[in-house]
DNA sequence: CCACAATAGTGTAGAATCAACACTAATATA
DNA sequence: TATATTAGTGTTGATTCTACACTATTGTGG
């Protein structure tokens, strides 16, 4: 059944990853310009499933952590109403390493959140809202782990937090806090990277799961 | 433009109020049974505006504080997709006092959140989600003020917090914390209610506005 | 092989915040 | 005038937070 107004429902996803110590957003190129991955529903599907489908089809990062952000309604020039259900996705550095063979996919490109190109509609605003949500969730959840590879050092985890928050953290206090959360464990292995003391490698105790703290 | 799938977009609102020291939800009666206030869009309208319109038309509490909660997608028996954008509303005790002459409105009734009747679809789940969101927001915002009348005592504000959280709070610690937030001010007036010392009346410094704290 | 550069890893002390706790003050009523 | 009832107020110990500097371990280059 269709309501009295023409509805255009779309799903948009803000895919985040940490690249080169910066928080970046993955954009796709369409004939009309850059936009967030997303698009209309196809058939009868769960909204979460639709978000994941768009992400997978358009970027290949189907394993990302996905969370609903907000729903917007926007009158269209043609007289209908565009309803956008926005999600954000966290792509782990691990998934980034393997280039998701972009066969037949729209062209895509990571862009620094601080310097997005002109985007379709209000996609820039959606990305900014997603960033605020992500930053505030750092304070009361273990969501940052979703951006990490399977094994990571504490210094790397700290750097991810610093990048998202835009401020530097105290090394000793950060480590004490994270370890007290009981959300990661040492693997026993070390990472020998460069001319300096190797770092312990840690892994998430409950990978894929975001715990709330306090 | 209409997508390939039949869409049924509706707005549902969970209207909360404190009545008789309990957190209650306002339900409306339809031929098919009890449900949350809400319904389909009418013409091209902002989602927030649609939520307020439904709330106003169906309950008369148009002045309530409104906030988007979550968006659900649910396959329908007929083969289409029902998309529900859920909101919650906080009705101040002050607004409750004046009975919103329910002329021509669907029958409505407040129900304790703990003992809801059978509701349409997943409306009970939506109400439960709204309650969790509200309870968690108490910890980091001044949202509880939206449930208070224009002037209120500290004891009343504490009771509202206790009701939502489902736990009792320490009177001295509560007062210290609230006053430190700098979100309310004494009016200078007192409430003489019953055979005991009168209480100072306070009011919100920024009524209608919800501040985040810390 | 030795010096150096670079990052890993660790503890403490003072400040701030949180949590527990009990009595006096002011009013209405009987 | 005695009593019941709610308003209003501080302190102390525990916990948490914040600031802060040095040793450990490796790779590299002379």
Short mmCIF file of C-alpha atoms (C1' of nucleotides) in Angstrom, two decimals:
data_model
loop_
_atom_site.label_atom_id
_atom_site.label_comp_id
_atom_site.label_asym_id
_atom_site.label_seq_id
_atom_site.Cartn_x
_atom_site.Cartn_y
_atom_site.Cartn_z
CA UNK A 1 0.00 0.00 0.00
CA UNK A 2 1.30 3.42 -0.89
CA UNK A 3 0.55 6.56 1.07
CA UNK A 4 -0.89 9.71 -0.43
CA UNK A 5 2.57 11.19 -0.94
CA UNK A 6 5.26 9.91 -3.28
CA UNK A 7 8.00 8.48 -1.10
CA UNK A 8 11.59 7.98 -2.05
CA UNK A 9 13.31 5.93 0.60
CA UNK A 10 17.05 5.62 0.48
CA UNK A 11 19.75 4.25 2.70
CA UNK A 12 23.06 6.05 3.02
CA UNK A 13 26.13 4.75 4.77
CA UNK A 14 29.07 6.73 6.14
CA UNK A 15 31.99 4.26 5.99
CA UNK A 16 34.83 5.30 8.28
CA UNK A 17 38.35 4.00 8.43
CA UNK A 18 41.64 5.15 9.83
CA UNK A 19 44.13 5.64 7.04
CA UNK A 20 47.53 7.16 7.56
CA UNK A 21 46.56 8.34 11.02
CA UNK A 22 43.56 10.20 9.70
CA UNK A 23 39.84 9.55 9.90
CA UNK A 24 38.61 9.08 6.36
CA UNK A 25 35.27 8.50 4.68
CA UNK A 26 34.73 6.29 1.69
CA UNK A 27 32.90 8.00 -1.19
CA UNK A 28 31.60 6.65 -4.45
CA UNK A 29 31.64 8.41 -7.76
CA UNK A 30 28.42 8.69 -9.73
CA UNK A 31 27.77 10.55 -12.97
CA UNK A 32 26.37 13.39 -10.88
CA UNK A 33 29.40 13.60 -8.59
CA UNK A 34 30.61 12.19 -5.30
CA UNK A 35 28.24 10.73 -2.76
CA UNK A 36 28.13 8.39 0.21
CA UNK A 37 27.57 4.73 -0.60
CA UNK A 38 23.88 3.94 -0.55
CA UNK A 39 20.75 4.05 -2.60
CA UNK A 40 17.17 2.86 -2.69
CA UNK A 41 15.72 -0.29 -1.21
CA UNK A 42 15.42 -3.30 -3.41
CA UNK A 43 12.40 -5.38 -2.77
CA UNK A 44 11.35 -6.10 0.75
CA UNK A 45 14.44 -6.05 2.89
CA UNK A 46 15.41 -5.20 6.39
CA UNK A 47 16.89 -1.71 6.67
CA UNK A 48 20.09 -3.01 8.26
CA UNK A 49 20.38 -5.59 5.51
CA UNK A 50 19.86 -2.94 2.85
CA UNK A 51 22.61 -0.82 4.36
CA UNK A 52 24.97 -3.77 4.38
CA UNK A 53 24.05 -4.71 0.84
CA UNK A 54 24.78 -1.23 -0.47
CA UNK A 55 28.06 -1.15 1.42
CA UNK A 56 29.10 -4.54 0.12
CA UNK A 57 28.05 -3.96 -3.47
CA UNK A 58 29.48 -0.48 -3.76
CA UNK A 59 32.64 -0.80 -1.72
CA UNK A 60 33.35 -4.45 -0.97
CA UNK A 61 33.66 -3.76 2.76
CA UNK A 62 30.74 -5.92 3.72
CA UNK A 63 32.26 -7.04 7.00
CA UNK A 64 32.23 -3.60 8.55
CA UNK A 65 30.49 -2.78 11.80
CA UNK A 66 27.19 -1.06 10.98
CA UNK A 67 24.96 1.11 13.14
CA UNK A 68 21.93 3.22 12.38
CA UNK A 69 22.54 6.95 12.74
CA UNK A 70 19.44 9.02 12.00
CA UNK A 71 16.54 9.35 9.58
CA UNK A 72 15.97 12.49 7.57
CA UNK A 73 12.98 13.69 5.56
CA UNK A 74 13.53 16.12 2.74
CA UNK A 75 10.95 17.52 0.31
CA UNK A 76 11.91 16.93 -3.30
CA UNK A 77 11.67 19.36 -6.17
CA UNK A 78 9.25 16.98 -7.90
CA UNK A 79 6.86 17.25 -4.98
CA UNK A 80 7.58 13.96 -3.27
CA UNK A 81 9.35 13.29 -0.01
CA UNK A 82 12.84 11.82 0.15
CA UNK A 83 13.37 9.82 3.31
CA UNK A 84 16.96 8.92 4.07
CA UNK A 85 17.89 6.38 6.71
CA UNK A 86 21.54 7.03 7.49
CA UNK A 87 24.00 4.49 8.90
CA UNK A 88 27.65 4.64 9.70
CA UNK A 89 30.13 1.84 9.20
CA UNK A 90 33.51 1.18 10.77
CA UNK A 91 35.99 -0.57 8.50
CA UNK A 92 38.87 -2.21 10.31
CA UNK A 93 42.42 -1.53 9.17
CA UNK A 94 42.66 -5.26 8.63
CA UNK A 95 39.91 -5.24 6.01
CA UNK A 96 41.52 -2.22 4.40
CA UNK A 97 44.71 -4.12 3.73
CA UNK A 98 43.09 -6.47 1.23
CA UNK A 99 42.01 -4.36 -1.70
CA UNK A 100 38.36 -5.27 -2.31
CA UNK A 101 38.63 -6.02 -6.00
CA UNK A 102 36.27 -3.34 -7.23
CA UNK A 103 35.03 -5.30 -10.23
CA UNK A 104 32.03 -3.64 -11.76
CA UNK A 105 31.72 -1.32 -8.82
CA UNK A 106 31.30 2.40 -8.99
CA UNK A 107 34.59 4.16 -8.58
CA UNK A 108 35.34 4.86 -4.96
CA UNK A 109 37.83 6.87 -2.99
CA UNK A 110 38.74 7.53 0.60
CA UNK A 111 38.58 11.17 1.58
CA UNK A 112 39.74 12.91 4.69
CA UNK A 113 36.73 13.91 6.76
CA UNK A 114 38.24 17.34 7.12
CA UNK A 115 38.38 17.94 3.38
CA UNK A 116 35.41 16.30 1.73
CA UNK A 117 34.63 17.24 -1.85
CA UNK A 118 31.19 18.59 -2.71
CA UNK A 119 28.73 15.83 -2.00
CA UNK A 120 25.23 14.98 -3.09
CA UNK A 121 22.42 16.58 -1.09
CA UNK A 122 23.26 16.79 2.61
CA UNK A 123 25.76 13.94 2.65
CA UNK A 124 28.41 16.19 4.16
CA UNK A 125 26.11 16.98 7.05
CA UNK A 126 25.37 13.29 7.53
CA UNK A 127 29.08 12.51 7.64
CA UNK A 128 29.63 15.25 10.21
CA UNK A 129 26.81 13.90 12.37
CA UNK A 130 28.27 10.42 12.14
CA UNK A 131 31.64 11.73 13.24
CA UNK A 132 30.11 13.41 16.30
CA UNK A 133 28.25 10.24 17.18
CA UNK A 134 31.39 8.17 16.83
CA UNK A 135 33.46 10.56 18.94
CA UNK A 136 30.90 10.59 21.73
CA UNK A 137 30.63 6.81 21.69
CA UNK A 138 34.35 6.50 22.30
CA UNK A 139 33.73 7.78 25.80
CA UNK A 140 31.24 5.14 26.85
CA UNK A 141 31.79 2.09 24.68
CA UNK A 142 34.46 -0.11 23.17
CA UNK A 143 33.48 0.95 19.65
CA UNK A 144 37.02 1.98 18.70
CA UNK A 145 37.97 -1.70 18.53
CA UNK A 146 35.84 -2.01 15.39
CA UNK A 147 38.36 0.12 13.55
CA UNK A 148 41.33 -2.01 14.56
CA UNK A 149 42.79 -5.01 12.75
CA UNK A 150 42.51 -8.39 14.43
CA UNK A 151 45.80 -7.84 16.27
CA UNK A 152 47.05 -4.45 17.24
CA UNK A 153 49.31 -2.68 19.66
CA UNK A 154 48.19 -0.37 22.43
CA UNK A 155 49.98 2.49 20.74
CA UNK A 156 47.95 1.89 17.59
CA UNK A 157 44.70 1.80 19.55
CA UNK A 158 45.64 5.01 21.28
CA UNK A 159 46.41 6.65 17.95
CA UNK A 160 42.95 5.71 16.64
CA UNK A 161 41.31 7.26 19.66
CA UNK A 162 43.38 10.39 19.31
CA UNK A 163 42.56 10.70 15.63
CA UNK A 164 38.83 10.51 16.19
CA UNK A 165 38.80 12.80 19.18
CA UNK A 166 41.22 15.25 17.66
CA UNK A 167 43.27 15.47 20.83
CA UNK A 168 46.28 13.68 22.23
CA UNK A 169 45.95 11.37 25.19
CA UNK A 170 48.32 10.45 27.99
CA UNK A 171 49.98 7.13 27.25
CA UNK A 172 49.99 5.71 30.77
CA UNK A 173 46.47 6.82 31.61
CA UNK A 174 45.14 5.49 28.33
CA UNK A 175 46.67 2.07 28.91
CA UNK A 176 45.42 1.84 32.45
CA UNK A 177 41.89 2.75 31.36
CA UNK A 178 41.76 0.38 28.39
CA UNK A 179 43.16 -2.59 30.28
CA UNK A 180 40.74 -1.96 33.15
CA UNK A 181 37.84 -2.31 30.69
CA UNK A 182 38.69 -5.96 30.23
CA UNK A 183 37.84 -5.80 26.55
CA UNK A 184 41.21 -6.79 25.07
CA UNK A 185 43.84 -9.40 25.86
CA UNK A 186 47.50 -9.84 25.03
CA UNK A 187 48.19 -12.47 22.38
CA UNK A 188 51.72 -13.08 23.64
CA UNK A 189 53.10 -12.17 20.25
CA UNK A 190 55.01 -9.03 19.56
CA UNK A 191 55.14 -6.71 16.59
CA UNK A 192 58.69 -6.03 15.38
CA UNK A 193 58.25 -2.94 13.30
CA UNK A 194 61.24 -0.67 12.86
CA UNK A 195 64.31 0.05 14.86
CA UNK A 196 62.94 -0.01 18.34
CA UNK A 197 61.53 -2.20 21.05
CA UNK A 198 58.78 -4.53 19.77
CA UNK A 199 55.25 -4.00 21.06
CA UNK A 200 52.88 -6.55 22.55
CA UNK A 201 50.03 -7.48 20.23
CA UNK A 202 46.52 -7.47 21.64
CA UNK A 203 43.20 -8.69 20.32
CA UNK A 204 39.56 -7.93 21.20
CA UNK A 205 38.07 -10.37 23.68
CA UNK A 206 34.69 -10.14 22.00
CA UNK A 207 35.40 -9.13 18.42
CA UNK A 208 32.43 -7.66 16.58
CA UNK A 209 30.71 -6.79 19.83
CA UNK A 210 30.55 -3.28 21.23
CA UNK A 211 30.35 -3.13 25.02
CA UNK A 212 29.02 -0.19 26.98
CA UNK A 213 31.14 0.87 29.89
CA UNK A 214 30.34 2.26 33.31
CA UNK B 1 9.14 8.79 -7.73
CA UNK B 2 8.26 5.51 -6.13
CA UNK B 3 10.67 2.66 -5.65
CA UNK B 4 10.08 -0.85 -6.89
CA UNK B 5 8.72 -1.90 -3.51
CA UNK B 6 5.48 -0.71 -1.96
CA UNK B 7 6.44 1.45 0.98
CA UNK B 8 4.28 2.24 3.95
CA UNK B 9 5.94 4.94 6.00
CA UNK B 10 4.53 5.70 9.40
CA UNK B 11 5.53 7.80 12.35
CA UNK B 12 4.98 6.53 15.87
CA UNK B 13 5.42 8.52 19.04
CA UNK B 14 6.00 7.23 22.56
CA UNK B 15 4.56 9.99 24.79
CA UNK B 16 5.90 9.77 28.33
CA UNK B 17 4.69 11.54 31.42
CA UNK B 18 5.07 11.10 35.13
CA UNK B 19 1.69 10.45 36.70
CA UNK B 20 1.23 9.50 40.31
CA UNK B 21 4.96 8.88 40.68
CA UNK B 22 4.95 6.43 37.81
CA UNK B 23 6.29 6.60 34.28
CA UNK B 24 3.33 6.26 31.97
CA UNK B 25 2.81 6.07 28.23
CA UNK B 26 -0.11 7.61 26.40
CA UNK B 27 -1.96 5.18 24.13
CA UNK B 28 -4.77 5.74 21.68
CA UNK B 29 -7.64 3.41 21.02
CA UNK B 30 -8.37 2.35 17.46
CA UNK B 31 -10.95 -0.13 16.21
CA UNK B 32 -8.15 -2.68 16.08
CA UNK B 33 -6.99 -2.09 19.63
CA UNK B 34 -4.50 0.04 21.52
CA UNK B 35 -1.53 1.62 19.80
CA UNK B 36 0.99 4.41 20.17
CA UNK B 37 -0.07 7.77 18.73
CA UNK B 38 1.10 8.05 15.16
CA UNK B 39 0.22 7.18 11.63
CA UNK B 40 1.17 7.84 8.05
CA UNK B 41 2.62 10.98 6.57
CA UNK B 42 0.25 13.48 5.05
CA UNK B 43 1.61 15.22 2.02
CA UNK B 44 5.15 16.44 2.02
CA UNK B 45 6.12 17.17 5.57
CA UNK B 46 9.19 17.10 7.70
CA UNK B 47 9.43 13.95 9.81
CA UNK B 48 9.68 15.93 13.05
CA UNK B 49 6.67 17.98 11.99
CA UNK B 50 4.71 14.84 11.18
CA UNK B 51 5.49 13.42 14.61
CA UNK B 52 4.32 16.60 16.27
CA UNK B 53 1.20 16.74 14.16
CA UNK B 54 0.20 13.21 15.08
CA UNK B 55 0.88 13.92 18.72
CA UNK B 56 -1.12 17.12 18.67
CA UNK B 57 -4.06 15.76 16.71
CA UNK B 58 -4.34 12.51 18.59
CA UNK B 59 -3.52 13.61 22.11
CA UNK B 60 -3.55 17.40 22.35
CA UNK B 61 -0.08 17.45 23.88
CA UNK B 62 1.52 19.36 21.04
CA UNK B 63 3.92 21.24 23.29
CA UNK B 64 5.84 18.16 24.36
CA UNK B 65 9.57 17.72 23.87
CA UNK B 66 10.13 15.44 20.86
CA UNK B 67 13.16 13.44 19.83
CA UNK B 68 13.74 10.85 17.16
CA UNK B 69 14.36 7.37 18.53
CA UNK B 70 14.97 4.81 15.79
CA UNK B 71 13.71 3.67 12.41
CA UNK B 72 12.42 0.17 11.82
CA UNK B 73 11.69 -1.74 8.65
CA UNK B 74 9.19 -4.55 8.74
CA UNK B 75 7.95 -6.70 5.85
CA UNK B 76 4.18 -6.65 5.53
CA UNK B 77 1.91 -9.57 4.88
CA UNK B 78 0.76 -7.91 1.66
CA UNK B 79 4.32 -7.96 0.37
CA UNK B 80 5.27 -4.34 0.95
CA UNK B 81 7.64 -2.85 3.47
CA UNK B 82 6.44 -0.95 6.51
CA UNK B 83 8.96 1.65 7.62
CA UNK B 84 8.37 3.15 11.03
CA UNK B 85 10.19 6.22 12.24
CA UNK B 86 9.79 6.21 16.01
CA UNK B 87 9.96 9.25 18.27
CA UNK B 88 9.51 9.73 21.95
CA UNK B 89 7.86 12.70 23.60
CA UNK B 90 8.13 14.07 27.10
CA UNK B 91 4.96 15.69 28.39
CA UNK B 92 5.48 17.99 31.33
CA UNK B 93 3.32 17.59 34.42
CA UNK B 94 2.24 21.16 33.80
CA UNK B 95 0.73 20.29 30.44
CA UNK B 96 -0.94 17.27 32.00
CA UNK B 97 -2.87 19.42 34.43
CA UNK B 98 -4.96 21.04 31.72
CA UNK B 99 -7.08 18.33 30.19
CA UNK B 100 -6.56 18.62 26.43
CA UNK B 101 -10.20 18.76 25.39
CA UNK B 102 -10.22 15.62 23.29
CA UNK B 103 -12.88 16.78 20.86
CA UNK B 104 -13.13 14.45 17.94
CA UNK B 105 -9.95 12.71 18.98
CA UNK B 106 -9.44 9.01 19.24
CA UNK B 107 -9.93 7.78 22.76
CA UNK B 108 -6.71 7.85 24.69
CA UNK B 109 -5.44 6.60 27.98
CA UNK B 110 -2.30 6.72 30.04
CA UNK B 111 -0.86 3.33 30.86
CA UNK B 112 1.90 2.37 33.22
CA UNK B 113 4.96 1.37 31.24
CA UNK B 114 5.25 -1.71 33.39
CA UNK B 115 1.78 -2.95 32.49
CA UNK B 116 1.01 -2.05 28.90
CA UNK B 117 -1.96 -3.74 27.26
CA UNK B 118 -1.45 -5.65 24.04
CA UNK B 119 -0.32 -3.15 21.43
CA UNK B 120 -0.29 -3.00 17.67
CA UNK B 121 2.72 -4.56 15.97
CA UNK B 122 5.93 -3.97 17.92
CA UNK B 123 4.76 -0.86 19.74
CA UNK B 124 5.58 -2.42 23.10
CA UNK B 125 9.16 -2.97 21.98
CA UNK B 126 9.37 0.60 20.75
CA UNK B 127 8.15 1.88 24.10
CA UNK B 128 10.72 -0.25 25.91
CA UNK B 129 13.50 1.07 23.68
CA UNK B 130 12.34 4.63 24.34
CA UNK B 131 12.44 3.99 28.07
CA UNK B 132 16.02 2.72 27.88
CA UNK B 133 17.06 5.72 25.82
CA UNK B 134 15.41 8.08 28.28
CA UNK B 135 17.01 6.41 31.29
CA UNK B 136 20.47 6.56 29.76
CA UNK B 137 20.02 10.20 28.79
CA UNK B 138 19.33 11.10 32.40
CA UNK B 139 22.97 10.40 33.12
CA UNK B 140 24.43 12.86 30.65
CA UNK B 141 21.81 15.51 29.92
CA UNK B 142 19.22 17.72 31.54
CA UNK B 143 16.40 15.92 29.75
CA UNK B 144 14.48 15.20 32.95
CA UNK B 145 13.51 18.88 33.10
CA UNK B 146 11.26 18.33 30.10
CA UNK B 147 8.98 16.24 32.28
CA UNK B 148 8.66 18.89 34.97
CA UNK B 149 6.09 21.67 35.23
CA UNK B 150 7.32 25.24 34.88
CA UNK B 151 8.01 25.49 38.61
CA UNK B 152 8.94 22.53 40.69
CA UNK B 153 10.69 21.55 43.87
CA UNK B 154 13.95 19.65 44.10
CA UNK B 155 12.16 16.79 45.78
CA UNK B 156 9.81 16.53 42.81
CA UNK B 157 12.70 16.55 40.35
CA UNK B 158 14.42 13.85 42.35
CA UNK B 159 11.27 11.74 42.36
CA UNK B 160 11.06 11.97 38.56
CA UNK B 161 14.65 10.79 38.22
CA UNK B 162 14.03 7.95 40.63
CA UNK B 163 10.92 6.87 38.80
CA UNK B 164 12.64 6.67 35.45
CA UNK B 165 15.75 4.98 36.77
CA UNK B 166 13.84 2.63 39.01
CA UNK B 167 16.15 3.27 41.94
CA UNK B 168 16.24 5.65 44.84
CA UNK B 169 18.81 8.41 45.00
CA UNK B 170 20.54 10.12 47.88
CA UNK B 171 18.86 13.44 48.60
CA UNK B 172 21.98 15.45 49.43
CA UNK B 173 24.08 14.06 46.60
CA UNK B 174 21.26 14.60 44.12
CA UNK B 175 20.84 18.24 45.10
CA UNK B 176 24.55 18.94 44.95
CA UNK B 177 24.80 17.40 41.49
CA UNK B 178 21.76 19.15 40.03
CA UNK B 179 22.68 22.57 41.37
CA UNK B 180 26.25 22.16 40.10
CA UNK B 181 24.86 21.66 36.58
CA UNK B 182 23.66 25.27 36.57
CA UNK B 183 20.51 24.33 34.67
CA UNK B 184 17.89 25.45 37.18
CA UNK B 185 17.42 28.51 39.41
CA UNK B 186 15.36 29.26 42.49
CA UNK B 187 12.33 31.41 41.84
CA UNK B 188 12.25 32.75 45.40
CA UNK B 189 8.75 31.40 45.83
CA UNK B 190 7.88 28.46 47.99
CA UNK B 191 5.37 25.67 47.64
CA UNK B 192 3.18 25.26 50.71
CA UNK B 193 1.78 21.81 50.27
CA UNK B 194 0.69 19.91 53.33
CA UNK B 195 1.58 19.99 56.96
CA UNK B 196 5.29 20.50 56.71
CA UNK B 197 8.02 22.94 55.82
CA UNK B 198 7.41 24.60 52.40
CA UNK B 199 9.86 23.87 49.60
CA UNK B 200 11.69 26.32 47.36
CA UNK B 201 10.35 26.41 43.82
CA UNK B 202 12.84 26.20 40.99
CA UNK B 203 12.55 26.70 37.24
CA UNK B 204 14.67 25.66 34.27
CA UNK B 205 17.17 28.29 33.18
CA UNK B 206 16.73 27.32 29.54
CA UNK B 207 13.29 25.76 29.31
CA UNK B 208 12.74 23.60 26.25
CA UNK B 209 16.46 23.12 25.79
CA UNK B 210 18.29 19.94 26.72
CA UNK B 211 21.91 20.47 27.72
CA UNK B 212 24.57 17.80 27.62
CA UNK B 213 26.74 17.59 30.65
CA UNK B 214 30.38 16.75 31.21
"C1'" DC C 1 80.43 -4.06 17.96
"C1'" DC C 2 79.13 0.05 19.67
"C1'" DA C 3 76.67 4.31 19.79
"C1'" DC C 4 72.43 6.17 18.57
"C1'" DA C 5 67.68 6.66 17.36
"C1'" DA C 6 63.19 5.27 18.03
"C1'" DT C 7 59.27 3.44 20.23
"C1'" DA C 8 57.48 0.24 24.29
"C1'" DG C 9 56.43 -0.05 28.73
"C1'" DT C 10 55.83 1.16 33.58
"C1'" DG C 11 54.17 3.91 38.91
"C1'" DT C 12 53.11 7.57 41.95
"C1'" DA C 13 51.23 11.52 44.15
"C1'" DG C 14 48.02 15.20 44.41
"C1'" DA C 15 43.44 16.72 42.84
"C1'" DA C 16 38.87 16.02 41.96
"C1'" DT C 17 34.83 13.46 42.24
"C1'" DC C 18 31.73 10.14 44.29
"C1'" DA C 19 29.17 7.77 47.96
"C1'" DA C 20 27.56 7.16 52.40
"C1'" DC C 21 25.49 9.06 56.14
"C1'" DA C 22 21.90 12.14 60.31
"C1'" DC C 23 20.31 15.92 62.05
"C1'" DT C 24 17.76 20.67 62.32
"C1'" DA C 25 13.98 23.75 60.16
"C1'" DA C 26 9.40 25.01 58.99
"C1'" DT C 27 4.86 24.19 58.38
"C1'" DA C 28 -0.25 21.98 59.12
"C1'" DT C 29 -3.09 19.57 62.04
"C1'" DA C 30 -5.18 17.55 66.01
"C1'" DT D 1 1.15 22.91 72.22
"C1'" DA D 2 2.67 18.43 70.81
"C1'" DT D 3 3.10 15.73 66.74
"C1'" DA D 4 3.70 14.41 62.09
"C1'" DT D 5 5.70 15.44 57.82
"C1'" DT D 6 8.69 16.99 54.45
"C1'" DA D 7 12.69 20.61 53.42
"C1'" DG D 8 17.18 21.55 53.71
"C1'" DT D 9 22.06 21.20 54.81
"C1'" DG D 10 28.25 19.13 55.32
"C1'" DT D 11 31.73 16.05 56.16
"C1'" DT D 12 34.60 12.15 55.60
"C1'" DG D 13 36.67 8.30 53.43
"C1'" DA D 14 36.97 5.89 49.03
"C1'" DT D 15 37.56 6.07 44.41
"C1'" DT D 16 38.83 7.93 40.18
"C1'" DC D 17 41.34 11.15 37.39
"C1'" DT D 18 45.35 13.72 35.94
"C1'" DA D 19 49.89 15.05 35.37
"C1'" DC D 20 54.26 13.61 34.86
"C1'" DA D 21 59.75 10.93 33.45
"C1'" DC D 22 62.46 7.35 33.19
"C1'" DT D 23 64.14 2.47 31.75
"C1'" DA D 24 63.79 -1.39 28.17
"C1'" DT D 25 64.38 -3.30 23.71
"C1'" DT D 26 65.15 -3.33 19.20
"C1'" DG D 27 67.27 -1.79 14.26
"C1'" DT D 28 70.64 0.85 11.94
"C1'" DG D 29 74.75 2.97 10.64
"C1'" DG D 30 79.40 4.18 11.51
#
